Short mmCIF file of N, CA and C in Angstrom, two decimals:
data_model
loop_
_atom_site.label_atom_id
_atom_site.label_comp_id
_atom_site.label_asym_id
_atom_site.label_seq_id
_atom_site.Cartn_x
_atom_site.Cartn_y
_atom_site.Cartn_z
N UNK A 1 -27.86 -24.76 -24.92
CA UNK A 1 -26.81 -25.55 -25.59
C UNK A 1 -25.68 -24.74 -25.86
N UNK A 2 -25.92 -23.55 -26.46
CA UNK A 2 -24.84 -22.73 -26.94
C UNK A 2 -24.04 -22.18 -25.71
N UNK A 3 -24.64 -21.93 -24.57
CA UNK A 3 -23.90 -21.54 -23.39
C UNK A 3 -23.08 -22.64 -22.82
N UNK A 4 -23.50 -23.89 -22.92
CA UNK A 4 -22.72 -24.91 -22.45
C UNK A 4 -21.46 -25.12 -23.25
N UNK A 5 -21.66 -25.09 -24.58
CA UNK A 5 -20.60 -25.14 -25.58
C UNK A 5 -19.52 -24.05 -25.24
N UNK A 6 -19.96 -22.88 -25.04
CA UNK A 6 -19.02 -21.69 -24.66
C UNK A 6 -18.39 -21.96 -23.43
N UNK A 7 -19.11 -22.44 -22.48
CA UNK A 7 -18.46 -22.83 -21.10
C UNK A 7 -17.34 -23.95 -21.33
N UNK A 8 -17.67 -24.98 -22.04
CA UNK A 8 -16.69 -26.04 -22.13
C UNK A 8 -15.45 -25.57 -22.96
N UNK A 9 -15.62 -24.50 -23.83
CA UNK A 9 -14.38 -23.94 -24.60
C UNK A 9 -13.56 -23.11 -23.71
N UNK A 10 -13.87 -22.70 -22.58
CA UNK A 10 -13.12 -21.92 -21.67
C UNK A 10 -11.99 -22.71 -21.05
N UNK A 11 -10.97 -21.90 -20.58
CA UNK A 11 -9.82 -22.62 -19.92
C UNK A 11 -10.31 -23.16 -18.64
N UNK A 12 -9.79 -24.19 -18.08
CA UNK A 12 -10.32 -24.80 -16.81
C UNK A 12 -10.42 -23.81 -15.66
N UNK A 13 -9.45 -22.94 -15.67
CA UNK A 13 -9.37 -21.91 -14.53
C UNK A 13 -10.60 -21.08 -14.54
N UNK A 14 -10.94 -20.56 -15.71
CA UNK A 14 -12.14 -19.76 -16.01
C UNK A 14 -13.48 -20.56 -15.64
N UNK A 15 -13.51 -21.81 -16.11
CA UNK A 15 -14.69 -22.64 -15.78
C UNK A 15 -14.77 -22.77 -14.22
N UNK A 16 -13.69 -22.91 -13.50
CA UNK A 16 -13.70 -23.02 -12.08
C UNK A 16 -14.21 -21.65 -11.35
N UNK A 17 -13.84 -20.60 -11.99
CA UNK A 17 -14.34 -19.22 -11.47
C UNK A 17 -15.77 -19.11 -11.66
N UNK A 18 -16.27 -19.55 -12.86
CA UNK A 18 -17.67 -19.52 -13.03
C UNK A 18 -18.53 -20.38 -12.07
N UNK A 19 -17.97 -21.57 -11.84
CA UNK A 19 -18.74 -22.55 -10.93
C UNK A 19 -18.65 -21.91 -9.54
N UNK A 20 -17.57 -21.36 -9.13
CA UNK A 20 -17.54 -20.70 -7.79
C UNK A 20 -18.51 -19.55 -7.65
N UNK A 21 -18.52 -18.74 -8.73
CA UNK A 21 -19.48 -17.63 -8.66
C UNK A 21 -20.92 -18.10 -8.63
N UNK A 22 -21.20 -19.19 -9.41
CA UNK A 22 -22.59 -19.87 -9.38
C UNK A 22 -22.96 -20.48 -8.01
N UNK A 23 -21.97 -20.66 -7.15
CA UNK A 23 -22.40 -21.14 -5.85
C UNK A 23 -22.43 -20.00 -4.93
N UNK A 24 -21.54 -19.07 -5.09
CA UNK A 24 -21.49 -17.93 -4.13
C UNK A 24 -22.64 -16.89 -4.22
N UNK A 25 -23.08 -16.61 -5.54
CA UNK A 25 -24.23 -15.83 -5.72
C UNK A 25 -25.47 -16.27 -4.95
N UNK A 26 -25.92 -17.43 -5.16
CA UNK A 26 -27.10 -17.96 -4.51
C UNK A 26 -26.98 -17.89 -2.87
N UNK A 27 -25.80 -18.17 -2.46
CA UNK A 27 -25.50 -18.00 -1.01
C UNK A 27 -25.68 -16.60 -0.43
N UNK A 28 -25.13 -15.57 -1.23
CA UNK A 28 -25.31 -14.21 -0.91
C UNK A 28 -26.85 -13.86 -0.96
N UNK A 29 -27.55 -14.42 -2.02
CA UNK A 29 -28.92 -14.15 -2.20
C UNK A 29 -29.63 -14.56 -0.85
N UNK A 30 -29.40 -15.84 -0.39
CA UNK A 30 -30.00 -16.34 0.80
C UNK A 30 -29.81 -15.45 1.98
N UNK A 31 -28.49 -15.11 2.25
CA UNK A 31 -28.23 -14.26 3.38
C UNK A 31 -28.99 -12.91 3.41
N UNK A 32 -28.89 -12.20 2.13
CA UNK A 32 -29.50 -10.89 2.04
C UNK A 32 -31.01 -10.98 2.23
N UNK A 33 -31.66 -11.98 1.63
CA UNK A 33 -33.09 -12.02 1.55
C UNK A 33 -33.66 -12.68 2.80
N UNK A 34 -32.90 -13.52 3.52
CA UNK A 34 -33.59 -14.24 4.65
C UNK A 34 -33.02 -13.88 6.10
N UNK A 35 -31.85 -13.21 6.11
CA UNK A 35 -31.22 -12.94 7.38
C UNK A 35 -31.19 -11.40 7.59
N UNK A 36 -31.28 -10.86 8.84
CA UNK A 36 -31.10 -9.45 9.09
C UNK A 36 -29.57 -9.14 8.86
N UNK A 37 -29.36 -7.90 8.32
CA UNK A 37 -28.10 -7.42 8.07
C UNK A 37 -27.17 -7.51 9.16
N UNK A 38 -27.54 -7.23 10.35
CA UNK A 38 -26.74 -7.33 11.60
C UNK A 38 -26.18 -8.68 11.90
N UNK A 39 -26.89 -9.79 11.28
CA UNK A 39 -26.39 -11.08 11.58
C UNK A 39 -25.23 -11.45 10.75
N UNK A 40 -25.26 -10.99 9.43
CA UNK A 40 -24.17 -11.37 8.49
C UNK A 40 -23.13 -10.28 8.25
N UNK A 41 -23.38 -9.07 8.66
CA UNK A 41 -22.54 -7.99 8.21
C UNK A 41 -21.12 -8.11 8.75
N UNK A 42 -21.05 -8.86 9.91
CA UNK A 42 -19.70 -9.07 10.43
C UNK A 42 -18.81 -9.93 9.60
N UNK A 43 -19.49 -10.77 8.71
CA UNK A 43 -18.73 -11.65 7.87
C UNK A 43 -18.09 -10.75 6.72
N UNK A 44 -18.52 -9.62 6.46
CA UNK A 44 -18.00 -8.78 5.41
C UNK A 44 -16.66 -8.24 5.72
N UNK A 45 -16.25 -8.23 6.98
CA UNK A 45 -14.97 -7.64 7.28
C UNK A 45 -15.07 -6.56 8.39
N UNK A 46 -14.09 -5.84 8.48
CA UNK A 46 -13.93 -4.79 9.60
C UNK A 46 -14.60 -3.55 9.08
N UNK A 47 -15.60 -3.19 9.92
CA UNK A 47 -16.40 -1.92 9.36
C UNK A 47 -15.59 -0.62 9.51
N UNK A 48 -15.85 0.26 8.54
CA UNK A 48 -15.09 1.60 8.68
C UNK A 48 -16.03 2.59 7.99
N UNK A 49 -16.06 3.85 8.52
CA UNK A 49 -16.95 4.82 7.87
C UNK A 49 -16.35 5.24 6.55
N UNK A 50 -17.37 5.59 5.72
CA UNK A 50 -16.98 6.16 4.43
C UNK A 50 -16.36 5.14 3.54
N UNK A 51 -15.49 5.57 2.54
CA UNK A 51 -14.94 4.70 1.59
C UNK A 51 -13.35 4.37 1.98
N UNK A 52 -13.30 3.22 2.61
CA UNK A 52 -11.88 2.86 3.06
C UNK A 52 -11.27 1.89 2.05
N UNK A 53 -10.09 2.25 1.79
CA UNK A 53 -9.37 1.30 0.86
C UNK A 53 -8.75 0.12 1.53
N UNK A 54 -8.73 -1.05 0.73
CA UNK A 54 -7.97 -2.17 1.39
C UNK A 54 -6.50 -1.99 1.47
N UNK A 55 -5.77 -2.68 2.25
CA UNK A 55 -4.32 -2.58 2.12
C UNK A 55 -3.77 -2.85 0.63
N UNK A 56 -2.81 -2.12 0.29
CA UNK A 56 -2.27 -2.35 -1.13
C UNK A 56 -1.48 -3.62 -1.09
N UNK A 57 -1.63 -4.32 -2.24
CA UNK A 57 -0.97 -5.60 -2.49
C UNK A 57 -0.42 -5.49 -3.84
N UNK A 58 0.56 -6.49 -4.29
CA UNK A 58 0.93 -6.47 -5.56
C UNK A 58 -0.31 -6.65 -6.54
N UNK A 59 -0.18 -6.11 -7.76
CA UNK A 59 -1.28 -6.13 -8.63
C UNK A 59 -1.55 -7.54 -8.97
N UNK A 60 -2.84 -7.90 -8.90
CA UNK A 60 -3.16 -9.29 -9.08
C UNK A 60 -4.33 -9.40 -10.20
N UNK A 61 -4.13 -10.33 -11.18
CA UNK A 61 -5.24 -10.50 -12.16
C UNK A 61 -6.42 -11.22 -11.52
N UNK A 62 -6.36 -11.72 -10.43
CA UNK A 62 -7.32 -12.52 -9.81
C UNK A 62 -8.60 -11.54 -9.45
N UNK A 63 -8.34 -10.28 -9.17
CA UNK A 63 -9.44 -9.45 -8.89
C UNK A 63 -10.27 -9.21 -10.14
N UNK A 64 -9.66 -9.00 -11.19
CA UNK A 64 -10.39 -8.80 -12.44
C UNK A 64 -11.05 -10.10 -13.08
N UNK A 65 -10.44 -11.13 -12.79
CA UNK A 65 -10.99 -12.49 -13.31
C UNK A 65 -12.26 -12.91 -12.31
N UNK A 66 -12.17 -12.58 -11.11
CA UNK A 66 -13.31 -12.76 -10.21
C UNK A 66 -14.49 -11.87 -10.50
N UNK A 67 -14.20 -10.58 -10.84
CA UNK A 67 -15.17 -9.69 -11.36
C UNK A 67 -15.82 -10.05 -12.58
N UNK A 68 -15.05 -10.52 -13.54
CA UNK A 68 -15.64 -11.12 -14.82
C UNK A 68 -16.50 -12.28 -14.47
N UNK A 69 -16.14 -13.18 -13.66
CA UNK A 69 -16.87 -14.42 -13.32
C UNK A 69 -18.18 -14.06 -12.64
N UNK A 70 -18.22 -13.15 -11.80
CA UNK A 70 -19.52 -12.65 -11.08
C UNK A 70 -20.36 -12.07 -12.06
N UNK A 71 -19.90 -11.08 -12.82
CA UNK A 71 -20.73 -10.38 -13.78
C UNK A 71 -21.29 -11.35 -14.88
N UNK A 72 -20.45 -12.28 -15.35
CA UNK A 72 -20.91 -13.19 -16.39
C UNK A 72 -21.95 -14.16 -15.81
N UNK A 73 -21.77 -14.68 -14.65
CA UNK A 73 -22.76 -15.57 -13.96
C UNK A 73 -24.02 -14.80 -13.76
N UNK A 74 -24.02 -13.56 -13.30
CA UNK A 74 -25.27 -12.86 -13.13
C UNK A 74 -25.91 -12.48 -14.34
N UNK A 75 -25.20 -12.18 -15.41
CA UNK A 75 -25.87 -11.89 -16.79
C UNK A 75 -26.46 -13.16 -17.31
N UNK A 76 -25.79 -14.37 -17.12
CA UNK A 76 -26.36 -15.73 -17.52
C UNK A 76 -27.71 -15.98 -16.90
N UNK A 77 -27.81 -15.65 -15.70
CA UNK A 77 -29.18 -15.94 -15.03
C UNK A 77 -30.16 -14.82 -15.12
N UNK A 78 -29.91 -13.84 -15.97
CA UNK A 78 -30.91 -12.79 -16.14
C UNK A 78 -30.65 -11.61 -15.30
N UNK A 79 -29.55 -11.45 -14.65
CA UNK A 79 -29.37 -10.29 -13.81
C UNK A 79 -30.24 -10.29 -12.46
N UNK A 80 -30.45 -11.31 -11.89
CA UNK A 80 -31.26 -11.39 -10.65
C UNK A 80 -30.63 -11.07 -9.52
N UNK A 81 -29.23 -11.00 -9.49
CA UNK A 81 -28.54 -10.68 -8.20
C UNK A 81 -28.35 -9.11 -8.17
N UNK A 82 -28.48 -8.58 -6.85
CA UNK A 82 -28.22 -7.10 -6.72
C UNK A 82 -26.72 -7.01 -6.62
N UNK A 83 -26.42 -5.61 -6.69
CA UNK A 83 -25.00 -5.25 -6.61
C UNK A 83 -24.39 -5.66 -5.32
N UNK A 84 -25.19 -5.72 -4.12
CA UNK A 84 -24.68 -6.13 -2.84
C UNK A 84 -24.37 -7.68 -2.98
N UNK A 85 -25.15 -8.35 -3.60
CA UNK A 85 -25.01 -9.85 -3.62
C UNK A 85 -23.80 -10.21 -4.46
N UNK A 86 -23.62 -9.41 -5.61
CA UNK A 86 -22.47 -9.71 -6.43
C UNK A 86 -21.21 -9.28 -5.66
N UNK A 87 -21.18 -8.20 -4.98
CA UNK A 87 -19.95 -7.73 -4.26
C UNK A 87 -19.62 -8.75 -3.02
N UNK A 88 -20.66 -9.25 -2.50
CA UNK A 88 -20.40 -10.23 -1.49
C UNK A 88 -19.73 -11.61 -2.02
N UNK A 89 -20.28 -12.05 -3.08
CA UNK A 89 -19.77 -13.26 -3.67
C UNK A 89 -18.32 -13.05 -4.16
N UNK A 90 -18.11 -11.82 -4.74
CA UNK A 90 -16.73 -11.64 -5.23
C UNK A 90 -15.73 -11.37 -4.05
N UNK A 91 -16.28 -10.83 -3.01
CA UNK A 91 -15.39 -10.57 -1.85
C UNK A 91 -15.04 -11.86 -1.32
N UNK A 92 -15.92 -12.95 -1.24
CA UNK A 92 -15.70 -14.25 -0.58
C UNK A 92 -14.53 -15.01 -1.65
N UNK A 93 -14.85 -14.83 -2.88
CA UNK A 93 -14.00 -15.46 -3.81
C UNK A 93 -12.59 -14.96 -3.65
N UNK A 94 -12.38 -13.58 -3.50
CA UNK A 94 -11.02 -13.05 -3.45
C UNK A 94 -10.49 -13.30 -2.17
N UNK A 95 -11.26 -13.53 -1.04
CA UNK A 95 -10.82 -13.82 0.30
C UNK A 95 -10.15 -15.22 0.18
N UNK A 96 -10.75 -16.09 -0.58
CA UNK A 96 -10.14 -17.50 -0.66
C UNK A 96 -8.66 -17.44 -1.34
N UNK A 97 -8.50 -16.28 -2.11
CA UNK A 97 -7.20 -16.09 -2.73
C UNK A 97 -6.32 -15.14 -1.97
N UNK A 98 -6.60 -14.87 -0.76
CA UNK A 98 -5.86 -13.91 0.10
C UNK A 98 -5.70 -12.65 -0.52
N UNK A 99 -6.79 -12.06 -1.30
CA UNK A 99 -6.56 -10.71 -1.74
C UNK A 99 -7.46 -9.76 -0.92
N UNK A 100 -6.79 -8.66 -0.38
CA UNK A 100 -7.53 -7.67 0.52
C UNK A 100 -8.56 -6.99 -0.30
N UNK A 101 -9.69 -6.75 0.20
CA UNK A 101 -10.84 -6.11 -0.44
C UNK A 101 -11.53 -5.15 0.48
N UNK A 102 -12.32 -4.22 -0.13
CA UNK A 102 -13.18 -3.20 0.58
C UNK A 102 -14.47 -3.32 -0.13
N UNK A 103 -15.50 -3.73 0.58
CA UNK A 103 -16.84 -3.77 0.10
C UNK A 103 -17.47 -2.44 0.60
N UNK A 104 -17.89 -1.63 -0.38
CA UNK A 104 -18.37 -0.23 0.08
C UNK A 104 -19.81 -0.12 -0.25
N UNK A 105 -20.56 0.45 0.76
CA UNK A 105 -21.87 0.60 0.70
C UNK A 105 -22.12 2.08 0.51
N UNK A 106 -22.96 2.49 -0.41
CA UNK A 106 -23.20 3.93 -0.62
C UNK A 106 -24.74 4.25 -0.96
N UNK A 107 -24.92 5.59 -1.00
CA UNK A 107 -26.36 6.02 -1.31
C UNK A 107 -26.17 7.19 -2.21
N UNK A 108 -27.40 7.42 -2.89
CA UNK A 108 -27.59 8.54 -3.87
C UNK A 108 -28.99 9.02 -3.58
N UNK A 109 -29.15 10.38 -3.38
CA UNK A 109 -30.47 11.03 -3.28
C UNK A 109 -30.72 11.78 -4.38
N UNK A 110 -31.96 11.64 -5.01
CA UNK A 110 -32.40 12.35 -6.14
C UNK A 110 -33.86 12.53 -6.24
N UNK A 111 -34.31 13.50 -7.07
CA UNK A 111 -35.79 13.63 -7.17
C UNK A 111 -36.39 12.67 -8.10
N UNK A 112 -37.54 12.07 -7.83
CA UNK A 112 -38.19 11.17 -8.62
C UNK A 112 -39.02 11.96 -9.61
N UNK A 113 -39.79 11.17 -10.51
CA UNK A 113 -40.70 11.82 -11.48
C UNK A 113 -41.79 12.63 -10.72
N UNK A 114 -42.27 12.23 -9.64
CA UNK A 114 -43.22 12.95 -8.91
C UNK A 114 -42.59 14.14 -7.88
N UNK A 115 -41.35 14.39 -8.11
CA UNK A 115 -40.70 15.42 -7.44
C UNK A 115 -40.44 15.07 -5.84
N UNK A 116 -40.64 13.75 -5.55
CA UNK A 116 -40.37 13.27 -4.34
C UNK A 116 -38.88 12.82 -4.15
N UNK A 117 -38.25 12.96 -3.09
CA UNK A 117 -36.97 12.44 -2.87
C UNK A 117 -36.89 10.98 -2.96
N UNK A 118 -35.96 10.39 -3.68
CA UNK A 118 -35.69 8.98 -3.74
C UNK A 118 -34.35 8.63 -3.26
N UNK A 119 -34.22 7.71 -2.30
CA UNK A 119 -32.80 7.29 -1.93
C UNK A 119 -32.52 5.98 -2.56
N UNK A 120 -31.40 5.96 -3.24
CA UNK A 120 -30.89 4.66 -3.87
C UNK A 120 -29.77 4.14 -3.18
N UNK A 121 -29.58 2.90 -3.01
CA UNK A 121 -28.39 2.16 -2.39
C UNK A 121 -27.58 1.51 -3.44
N UNK A 122 -26.24 1.43 -3.16
CA UNK A 122 -25.38 0.68 -4.15
C UNK A 122 -24.27 0.08 -3.38
N UNK A 123 -23.71 -0.97 -3.84
CA UNK A 123 -22.51 -1.66 -3.24
C UNK A 123 -21.48 -1.74 -4.46
N UNK A 124 -20.21 -1.64 -3.99
CA UNK A 124 -19.21 -2.01 -4.99
C UNK A 124 -17.92 -2.43 -4.22
N UNK A 125 -17.08 -3.16 -5.03
CA UNK A 125 -15.94 -3.81 -4.38
C UNK A 125 -14.63 -3.21 -4.95
N UNK A 126 -13.74 -2.95 -4.02
CA UNK A 126 -12.48 -2.33 -4.36
C UNK A 126 -11.36 -3.26 -3.99
N UNK A 127 -10.35 -3.20 -4.90
CA UNK A 127 -9.06 -3.91 -4.58
C UNK A 127 -8.00 -2.98 -5.09
N UNK A 128 -6.89 -2.73 -4.21
CA UNK A 128 -5.81 -1.87 -4.66
C UNK A 128 -6.30 -0.41 -5.01
N UNK A 129 -7.42 0.11 -4.36
CA UNK A 129 -7.94 1.43 -4.66
C UNK A 129 -8.74 1.49 -5.92
N UNK A 130 -8.94 0.46 -6.62
CA UNK A 130 -9.67 0.36 -7.86
C UNK A 130 -10.96 -0.44 -7.67
N UNK A 131 -11.98 0.03 -8.27
CA UNK A 131 -13.22 -0.59 -8.29
C UNK A 131 -13.21 -1.76 -9.24
N UNK A 132 -13.34 -3.00 -8.78
CA UNK A 132 -13.42 -4.20 -9.66
C UNK A 132 -14.74 -4.65 -9.96
N UNK A 133 -15.80 -4.27 -9.12
CA UNK A 133 -17.10 -4.72 -9.35
C UNK A 133 -18.13 -3.70 -8.80
N UNK A 134 -19.14 -3.43 -9.65
CA UNK A 134 -20.09 -2.46 -9.26
C UNK A 134 -19.72 -0.94 -9.39
N UNK A 135 -19.43 -0.70 -10.60
CA UNK A 135 -19.02 0.77 -10.93
C UNK A 135 -19.91 1.74 -10.32
N UNK A 136 -19.49 2.84 -9.70
CA UNK A 136 -20.31 3.74 -9.04
C UNK A 136 -20.65 4.93 -9.95
N UNK A 137 -19.87 5.15 -10.97
CA UNK A 137 -20.07 6.39 -11.84
C UNK A 137 -19.85 7.60 -11.09
N UNK A 138 -19.25 7.57 -9.95
CA UNK A 138 -18.85 8.68 -8.97
C UNK A 138 -20.11 9.41 -8.55
N UNK A 139 -21.25 8.81 -8.63
CA UNK A 139 -22.55 9.47 -8.13
C UNK A 139 -22.91 9.10 -6.77
N UNK A 140 -22.45 7.96 -6.30
CA UNK A 140 -22.88 7.51 -5.01
C UNK A 140 -21.90 7.94 -4.05
N UNK A 141 -22.47 8.35 -2.72
CA UNK A 141 -21.61 8.86 -1.62
C UNK A 141 -21.47 7.49 -0.76
N UNK A 142 -20.26 7.23 -0.45
CA UNK A 142 -19.97 6.07 0.30
C UNK A 142 -20.32 6.36 1.82
N UNK A 143 -21.11 5.46 2.36
CA UNK A 143 -21.66 5.53 3.75
C UNK A 143 -20.70 4.69 4.71
N UNK A 144 -20.36 3.48 4.31
CA UNK A 144 -19.55 2.65 5.16
C UNK A 144 -18.76 1.53 4.19
N UNK A 145 -17.69 1.12 4.75
CA UNK A 145 -16.90 -0.01 4.12
C UNK A 145 -16.67 -1.12 5.00
N UNK A 146 -16.40 -2.32 4.37
CA UNK A 146 -16.17 -3.54 5.05
C UNK A 146 -14.81 -4.02 4.48
N UNK A 147 -13.77 -3.83 5.23
CA UNK A 147 -12.44 -4.22 4.80
C UNK A 147 -11.97 -5.48 5.21
N UNK A 148 -11.55 -6.39 4.21
CA UNK A 148 -11.01 -7.61 4.58
C UNK A 148 -9.53 -7.62 4.40
N UNK A 149 -8.71 -7.76 5.38
CA UNK A 149 -7.28 -7.85 5.16
C UNK A 149 -6.77 -9.24 5.17
N UNK A 150 -5.68 -9.43 4.57
CA UNK A 150 -5.15 -10.78 4.42
C UNK A 150 -3.60 -10.65 4.61
N UNK A 151 -3.03 -11.13 5.74
CA UNK A 151 -1.57 -10.89 5.87
C UNK A 151 -0.87 -11.77 4.87
N UNK A 152 0.18 -11.17 4.40
CA UNK A 152 0.96 -12.02 3.47
C UNK A 152 1.80 -12.99 4.08
N UNK A 153 1.89 -14.21 3.55
CA UNK A 153 2.76 -15.22 4.14
C UNK A 153 4.18 -14.90 4.56
N UNK A 154 4.55 -15.13 5.73
CA UNK A 154 5.98 -14.76 6.17
C UNK A 154 6.96 -15.88 5.65
N UNK A 155 7.96 -15.40 4.92
CA UNK A 155 8.92 -16.45 4.53
C UNK A 155 10.06 -16.54 5.56
N UNK A 156 10.56 -17.86 5.66
CA UNK A 156 11.51 -18.13 6.73
C UNK A 156 12.91 -17.79 6.20
#
């Protein structure tokens, strides 16, 4: 009940972002859990090696608002969505707003408690060269990126 009260007190635009995130996150979950990566990876954008930055655009608050909505929705449901699922949902939301993004996939190799090598994977989303979702802590090495470009409308 407290969460519903907080939700209703938000501005309509913020409520809309939360609803959009609440739809996008389960869709990302379904793709990641039920479909092979090769099937849906083309939907993420143009593949590039390493950490590719999306084309620069005028600074937009939308990127930070979408990041907030995805993080808030994930926290509300107990953190059940992975970094990849969150980055995918945020990328889709920003794509609807014609904001260029780069979804970056990275790895980290470290020694576990039993002295065995452990490889960890992580995903983060960049807009204008800044990470807006999935902070890396500079520890992960970028393996590949999926860049979505959106041409700016041409004025007559």
